[in-house]
CSV table of C-alpha atoms in Angstrom, one decimal:
chain,number,residue,atom,x,y,z
A,15,UNK,CA,-53.1,-29.1,5.6
A,16,UNK,CA,-56.1,-26.7,5.1
A,17,UNK,CA,-59.6,-27.7,4.1
A,18,UNK,CA,-60.9,-31.2,4.9
A,19,UNK,CA,-61.9,-32.9,1.6
A,20,UNK,CA,-63.9,-35.7,3.1
A,21,UNK,CA,-64.4,-37.7,6.2
A,22,UNK,CA,-64.8,-41.5,6.5
A,23,UNK,CA,-66.7,-42.2,9.7
A,24,UNK,CA,-66.1,-45.9,9.7
A,25,UNK,CA,-62.4,-45.3,9.8
A,26,UNK,CA,-62.4,-42.1,12.0
A,27,UNK,CA,-60.4,-40.4,9.2
A,28,UNK,CA,-60.5,-36.9,7.9
A,29,UNK,CA,-58.6,-36.3,4.8
A,30,UNK,CA,-57.3,-32.7,4.3
A,31,UNK,CA,-56.6,-31.1,1.0
A,32,UNK,CA,-52.8,-30.9,1.8
A,33,UNK,CA,-52.5,-34.7,2.0
A,34,UNK,CA,-54.5,-35.1,-1.2
A,35,UNK,CA,-52.1,-32.7,-2.9
A,36,UNK,CA,-49.1,-34.8,-1.7
A,37,UNK,CA,-50.5,-38.0,-2.9
A,38,UNK,CA,-51.5,-36.3,-6.3
A,39,UNK,CA,-47.9,-35.2,-6.8
A,40,UNK,CA,-46.6,-38.7,-6.0
A,41,UNK,CA,-49.0,-40.1,-8.6
A,42,UNK,CA,-47.7,-37.7,-11.2
A,43,UNK,CA,-50.7,-35.3,-11.3
A,44,UNK,CA,-50.4,-31.8,-12.9
A,45,UNK,CA,-52.1,-29.0,-11.0
A,46,UNK,CA,-54.8,-28.9,-13.5
A,47,UNK,CA,-55.9,-32.4,-12.5
A,48,UNK,CA,-56.8,-31.4,-9.0
A,49,UNK,CA,-60.4,-30.3,-9.5
A,50,UNK,CA,-61.2,-33.7,-11.1
A,51,UNK,CA,-59.4,-35.5,-8.2
A,52,UNK,CA,-61.2,-33.5,-5.6
A,53,UNK,CA,-64.6,-34.1,-7.2
A,54,UNK,CA,-63.9,-37.8,-7.4
A,55,UNK,CA,-62.9,-38.0,-3.7
A,56,UNK,CA,-66.1,-36.1,-2.7
A,57,UNK,CA,-68.1,-38.5,-4.7
A,58,UNK,CA,-66.5,-41.5,-3.1
A,59,UNK,CA,-67.3,-39.9,0.4
A,60,UNK,CA,-71.0,-40.1,-0.4
A,61,UNK,CA,-72.4,-43.0,1.7
A,62,UNK,CA,-74.2,-44.3,-1.3
A,63,UNK,CA,-70.7,-45.2,-2.8
A,64,UNK,CA,-69.8,-47.3,0.3
A,65,UNK,CA,-66.1,-46.4,0.3
A,66,UNK,CA,-65.2,-48.4,3.4
A,67,UNK,CA,-67.0,-51.5,2.3
A,68,UNK,CA,-65.6,-51.5,-1.2
A,69,UNK,CA,-62.1,-50.7,0.0
A,70,UNK,CA,-62.1,-53.4,2.6
A,71,UNK,CA,-63.9,-56.2,0.9
A,72,UNK,CA,-62.5,-59.5,-0.5
A,73,UNK,CA,-64.3,-58.6,-3.8
A,74,UNK,CA,-61.4,-56.6,-5.2
A,75,UNK,CA,-63.3,-53.4,-6.0
A,76,UNK,CA,-61.8,-50.6,-8.0
A,77,UNK,CA,-63.1,-47.0,-8.3
A,78,UNK,CA,-64.3,-46.8,-11.9
A,79,UNK,CA,-64.5,-43.2,-12.8
A,80,UNK,CA,-66.0,-41.6,-15.9
A,81,UNK,CA,-65.2,-37.9,-16.6
A,82,UNK,CA,-67.5,-35.7,-18.7
A,83,UNK,CA,-67.6,-32.2,-19.9
A,84,UNK,CA,-65.0,-29.6,-21.1
A,85,UNK,CA,-62.3,-30.7,-18.5
A,86,UNK,CA,-61.7,-33.8,-20.4
A,87,UNK,CA,-60.1,-31.9,-23.3
A,88,UNK,CA,-58.7,-29.2,-21.1
A,89,UNK,CA,-56.4,-31.6,-19.3
A,90,UNK,CA,-56.0,-34.0,-22.2
A,91,UNK,CA,-57.8,-37.1,-21.0
A,92,UNK,CA,-58.3,-40.2,-23.2
A,93,UNK,CA,-61.7,-41.5,-24.2
A,94,UNK,CA,-60.5,-43.1,-27.4
A,95,UNK,CA,-58.3,-46.0,-28.3
A,96,UNK,CA,-56.8,-48.1,-25.5
A,97,UNK,CA,-59.1,-46.3,-23.1
A,98,UNK,CA,-58.6,-48.7,-20.3
A,99,UNK,CA,-54.9,-49.1,-21.0
A,100,UNK,CA,-51.7,-47.1,-20.7
A,101,UNK,CA,-50.5,-44.1,-22.7
A,102,UNK,CA,-52.4,-41.1,-21.2
A,103,UNK,CA,-50.9,-39.2,-18.3
A,104,UNK,CA,-54.2,-37.7,-17.0
A,105,UNK,CA,-56.1,-40.9,-17.0
A,106,UNK,CA,-53.3,-42.8,-15.3
A,107,UNK,CA,-52.3,-40.2,-12.8
A,108,UNK,CA,-55.7,-39.3,-11.5
A,109,UNK,CA,-56.6,-42.9,-11.0
A,110,UNK,CA,-53.3,-43.6,-9.3
A,111,UNK,CA,-53.8,-40.6,-7.0
A,112,UNK,CA,-57.2,-42.0,-5.9
A,113,UNK,CA,-55.4,-45.3,-5.0
A,114,UNK,CA,-52.6,-43.5,-3.1
A,115,UNK,CA,-55.2,-41.5,-1.0
A,116,UNK,CA,-57.0,-44.7,-0.2
A,117,UNK,CA,-53.6,-46.4,0.9
A,118,UNK,CA,-51.9,-43.4,2.6
A,119,UNK,CA,-54.9,-41.6,4.1
A,120,UNK,CA,-57.4,-44.3,4.7
A,121,UNK,CA,-55.1,-47.2,5.6
A,122,UNK,CA,-56.5,-49.3,2.7
A,123,UNK,CA,-53.3,-51.2,2.6
A,124,UNK,CA,-53.2,-54.5,0.7
A,125,UNK,CA,-53.2,-57.6,3.1
A,126,UNK,CA,-54.3,-55.3,6.0
A,127,UNK,CA,-57.6,-53.2,5.5
A,128,UNK,CA,-57.7,-54.1,1.8
A,129,UNK,CA,-58.6,-57.8,1.9
A,130,UNK,CA,-59.1,-58.3,-1.8
A,131,UNK,CA,-58.8,-62.0,-2.7
A,132,UNK,CA,-57.2,-61.3,-6.1
A,133,UNK,CA,-58.0,-57.6,-6.8
A,134,UNK,CA,-58.2,-56.3,-10.4
A,135,UNK,CA,-55.9,-54.2,-12.5
A,136,UNK,CA,-58.4,-51.2,-12.1
A,137,UNK,CA,-57.1,-50.9,-8.6
A,138,UNK,CA,-54.0,-49.2,-10.1
A,139,UNK,CA,-56.1,-46.8,-12.2
A,140,UNK,CA,-59.6,-47.0,-13.6
A,141,UNK,CA,-60.2,-43.5,-14.9
A,142,UNK,CA,-61.3,-42.5,-18.4
A,143,UNK,CA,-63.2,-39.8,-20.3
A,144,UNK,CA,-66.4,-40.5,-22.2
A,145,UNK,CA,-66.0,-39.7,-25.9
A,146,UNK,CA,-69.0,-37.4,-26.0
A,147,UNK,CA,-68.1,-36.2,-29.5
A,148,UNK,CA,-68.3,-39.8,-30.9
A,149,UNK,CA,-71.5,-40.7,-29.0
A,150,UNK,CA,-74.8,-40.8,-30.8
A,151,UNK,CA,-76.6,-40.5,-27.4
A,152,UNK,CA,-76.8,-38.0,-24.5
A,153,UNK,CA,-73.7,-37.8,-22.3
A,154,UNK,CA,-73.6,-39.6,-19.0
A,155,UNK,CA,-73.4,-36.5,-16.9
A,156,UNK,CA,-76.3,-34.8,-18.7
A,157,UNK,CA,-78.3,-37.9,-18.0
A,158,UNK,CA,-77.3,-37.5,-14.4
A,159,UNK,CA,-78.7,-34.0,-14.1
A,160,UNK,CA,-75.5,-32.0,-14.7
A,161,UNK,CA,-75.7,-29.3,-17.5
A,162,UNK,CA,-73.8,-30.6,-20.6
A,163,UNK,CA,-71.5,-27.5,-20.6
A,164,UNK,CA,-70.3,-28.3,-17.1
A,165,UNK,CA,-67.7,-30.9,-16.2
A,166,UNK,CA,-68.5,-33.9,-13.9
A,167,UNK,CA,-67.2,-37.2,-12.5
A,168,UNK,CA,-69.2,-40.4,-12.1
A,169,UNK,CA,-68.0,-43.2,-9.9
A,170,UNK,CA,-68.9,-46.8,-9.1
A,171,UNK,CA,-66.9,-49.4,-7.1
A,172,UNK,CA,-66.6,-52.0,-9.8
A,173,UNK,CA,-65.0,-55.1,-11.1
A,174,UNK,CA,-62.7,-55.1,-14.1
A,175,UNK,CA,-64.1,-54.9,-17.8
A,176,UNK,CA,-65.7,-57.9,-19.3
A,177,UNK,CA,-65.1,-57.9,-23.1
A,178,UNK,CA,-68.2,-57.7,-25.5
A,179,UNK,CA,-66.7,-58.8,-28.8
A,180,UNK,CA,-68.9,-58.7,-31.9
A,181,UNK,CA,-67.4,-57.8,-35.3
A,182,UNK,CA,-70.3,-58.6,-37.8
A,183,UNK,CA,-73.5,-58.1,-35.9
A,184,UNK,CA,-76.1,-55.5,-36.5
A,185,UNK,CA,-77.8,-53.6,-33.6
A,186,UNK,CA,-79.8,-56.5,-32.1
A,187,UNK,CA,-76.9,-58.9,-32.6
A,188,UNK,CA,-74.5,-56.6,-30.7
A,189,UNK,CA,-77.1,-56.0,-27.9
A,190,UNK,CA,-77.7,-59.8,-27.6
A,191,UNK,CA,-74.0,-60.3,-27.3
A,192,UNK,CA,-73.9,-57.7,-24.6
A,193,UNK,CA,-76.9,-59.2,-22.7
A,194,UNK,CA,-75.3,-62.6,-22.8
A,195,UNK,CA,-72.0,-61.2,-21.3
A,196,UNK,CA,-74.1,-59.4,-18.6
A,197,UNK,CA,-75.7,-62.7,-17.6
A,198,UNK,CA,-72.3,-63.9,-16.4
A,199,UNK,CA,-72.9,-66.2,-13.5
A,200,UNK,CA,-69.7,-65.3,-11.7
A,201,UNK,CA,-70.6,-61.7,-11.6
A,202,UNK,CA,-74.4,-62.0,-11.2
A,203,UNK,CA,-75.9,-59.8,-8.5
A,204,UNK,CA,-78.5,-57.1,-7.9
A,205,UNK,CA,-76.0,-54.2,-8.3
A,206,UNK,CA,-75.6,-51.5,-10.9
A,207,UNK,CA,-73.2,-51.8,-13.9
A,208,UNK,CA,-71.8,-49.9,-16.9
A,209,UNK,CA,-71.8,-50.8,-20.5
A,210,UNK,CA,-69.0,-48.9,-22.3
A,211,UNK,CA,-69.8,-49.1,-26.0
A,212,UNK,CA,-67.0,-48.4,-28.5
A,213,UNK,CA,-68.0,-45.9,-31.1
A,214,UNK,CA,-68.4,-48.5,-33.9
A,215,UNK,CA,-70.9,-50.5,-31.8
A,216,UNK,CA,-72.6,-47.4,-30.5
A,217,UNK,CA,-73.4,-46.0,-34.0
A,218,UNK,CA,-74.6,-49.3,-35.3
A,219,UNK,CA,-76.9,-49.6,-32.3
A,220,UNK,CA,-78.1,-46.0,-32.5
A,221,UNK,CA,-79.3,-46.6,-36.1
A,222,UNK,CA,-82.2,-48.8,-34.6
A,223,UNK,CA,-82.1,-47.6,-30.9
A,224,UNK,CA,-81.9,-43.8,-31.0
A,225,UNK,CA,-82.2,-43.4,-27.2
A,226,UNK,CA,-80.3,-45.0,-24.3
A,227,UNK,CA,-83.6,-45.9,-22.6
A,228,UNK,CA,-84.5,-48.4,-25.3
A,229,UNK,CA,-81.0,-49.9,-25.2
A,230,UNK,CA,-81.4,-50.4,-21.4
A,231,UNK,CA,-84.8,-52.0,-21.8
A,232,UNK,CA,-83.5,-54.4,-24.5
A,233,UNK,CA,-80.5,-55.4,-22.4
A,234,UNK,CA,-82.5,-55.8,-19.2
A,235,UNK,CA,-85.2,-58.0,-20.7
A,236,UNK,CA,-82.7,-60.4,-22.3
A,237,UNK,CA,-80.0,-60.8,-19.7
A,238,UNK,CA,-80.2,-63.1,-16.7
A,239,UNK,CA,-80.1,-66.7,-15.4
A,240,UNK,CA,-82.6,-68.7,-13.5
A,241,UNK,CA,-83.0,-68.6,-9.7
A,242,UNK,CA,-82.7,-72.4,-9.8
A,243,UNK,CA,-79.2,-72.1,-11.4
A,244,UNK,CA,-78.2,-69.5,-8.8
A,245,UNK,CA,-79.2,-71.8,-5.9
A,246,UNK,CA,-77.8,-74.9,-7.5
A,247,UNK,CA,-74.3,-73.3,-7.9
A,248,UNK,CA,-74.4,-71.7,-4.4
A,249,UNK,CA,-74.5,-68.1,-5.8
A,250,UNK,CA,-77.4,-67.5,-3.4
A,251,UNK,CA,-78.8,-69.4,-0.5
A,252,UNK,CA,-82.4,-68.1,-0.7
A,253,UNK,CA,-84.8,-66.4,-3.0
A,254,UNK,CA,-83.3,-64.1,-5.7
A,255,UNK,CA,-84.0,-60.4,-6.1
A,256,UNK,CA,-86.2,-60.9,-9.2
A,257,UNK,CA,-90.0,-61.3,-9.3
A,258,UNK,CA,-89.6,-63.8,-12.1
A,259,UNK,CA,-87.5,-66.8,-10.8
A,260,UNK,CA,-87.1,-68.0,-14.4
A,261,UNK,CA,-85.1,-64.9,-15.3
A,262,UNK,CA,-82.9,-63.2,-12.7
A,263,UNK,CA,-81.2,-60.2,-14.3
A,264,UNK,CA,-78.1,-58.2,-13.1
A,265,UNK,CA,-79.5,-55.2,-11.3
A,266,UNK,CA,-83.0,-54.4,-10.2
A,267,UNK,CA,-84.4,-52.5,-13.1
A,268,UNK,CA,-83.2,-51.1,-16.5
A,269,UNK,CA,-82.1,-47.9,-14.7
A,270,UNK,CA,-79.3,-49.8,-13.0
A,271,UNK,CA,-77.5,-50.0,-16.4
A,272,UNK,CA,-75.4,-47.0,-17.2
A,273,UNK,CA,-74.3,-46.5,-20.9
A,274,UNK,CA,-71.2,-44.5,-22.0
A,275,UNK,CA,-69.2,-44.4,-25.2
A,276,UNK,CA,-65.5,-44.7,-25.2
A,277,UNK,CA,-62.8,-46.5,-27.2
A,278,UNK,CA,-61.1,-46.5,-30.6
A,279,UNK,CA,-62.9,-45.5,-33.7
A,280,UNK,CA,-62.6,-49.0,-35.2
A,281,UNK,CA,-63.1,-52.4,-33.7
A,282,UNK,CA,-66.0,-54.5,-32.5
A,283,UNK,CA,-65.0,-54.5,-28.8
A,284,UNK,CA,-67.1,-53.0,-26.0
A,285,UNK,CA,-67.1,-53.7,-22.3
A,286,UNK,CA,-69.4,-54.5,-19.5
A,287,UNK,CA,-68.3,-53.4,-16.0
A,288,UNK,CA,-70.4,-54.7,-13.1
A,289,UNK,CA,-70.5,-53.4,-9.5
A,290,UNK,CA,-68.1,-55.2,-7.1
A,291,UNK,CA,-70.5,-56.7,-4.7
A,292,UNK,CA,-72.7,-59.8,-4.9
A,293,UNK,CA,-75.2,-57.7,-2.9
A,294,UNK,CA,-76.2,-54.1,-3.5
A,295,UNK,CA,-73.6,-52.4,-1.3
A,296,UNK,CA,-72.6,-49.4,-3.4
A,297,UNK,CA,-74.3,-47.2,-5.9
A,298,UNK,CA,-73.2,-44.9,-8.8
A,299,UNK,CA,-72.4,-41.3,-7.6
A,300,UNK,CA,-72.0,-38.2,-9.8
A,301,UNK,CA,-70.4,-34.9,-8.7
A,302,UNK,CA,-69.7,-31.7,-10.6
A,303,UNK,CA,-66.1,-30.6,-11.1
A,304,UNK,CA,-65.7,-27.3,-9.4
A,305,UNK,CA,-63.2,-24.5,-10.2
A,306,UNK,CA,-61.2,-22.9,-7.4
A,307,UNK,CA,-63.6,-20.0,-7.2
A,308,UNK,CA,-66.7,-22.3,-6.9
A,309,UNK,CA,-65.0,-24.3,-4.2
A,310,UNK,CA,-64.2,-21.3,-2.2
A,311,UNK,CA,-67.8,-20.0,-2.6
A,312,UNK,CA,-69.1,-23.5,-1.5
A,313,UNK,CA,-66.9,-23.5,1.5
A,314,UNK,CA,-68.0,-20.0,2.5
């Protein structure tokens, strides 16, 4: 069974590398995928991710995973067209392996520990590569403190994608469309979220917003609903998390919005992916992808 990849104290479970490998094989993973899978599981074991809560909740959380760095191309991951859909073995198999580890090693079995009311399709697989080559901005992992030449994974327990459709707008029009989507009452909460801009949208926006920081500020200042509406509809039963009751945004500050670029070269479709919980019960976690030699050195 070998090295323990991670422990989940709430379940009293230790997951050894041998069991991870068995589940990876069942999912269709090639040996070259293993460093990415191991990095993903280590990220999910971080208490900030809240693996037990997200796996057991009625909220239907899925492990959203963005892969950055050279490993994307080395194992043939998709960051282009149909990025959330079928057609790529690495994307599908790595995501499926994560789900099988949750089921077979952590007992996150549907209708038992996994109490999702409806779930979401990302619970099958929600893994994709950022299209760093098509992005006009700094890559996600570089923002998160990983050297650009290294590979990394970033995970958040999340809902499924919400479509941001805008075929004719310029930069502010696209961002206002995104901000309106991010004000979805059904998904409103203080948690983090991802905006996945397709290259067409990203390059239009970058013409007027050369840095991600300005994009985040624009979105955060324009999304939100009133505290009164949240209370009237029963979304909250007390004060909201915003200092301004007239405008309660998703998240606590602009830094809770993570921006990546992925999708087909043409098409005015991007996506907003919010955290799974109506509270703030899980955060975004990034881990480097280690080669076998680095993993042995870390263990030693």
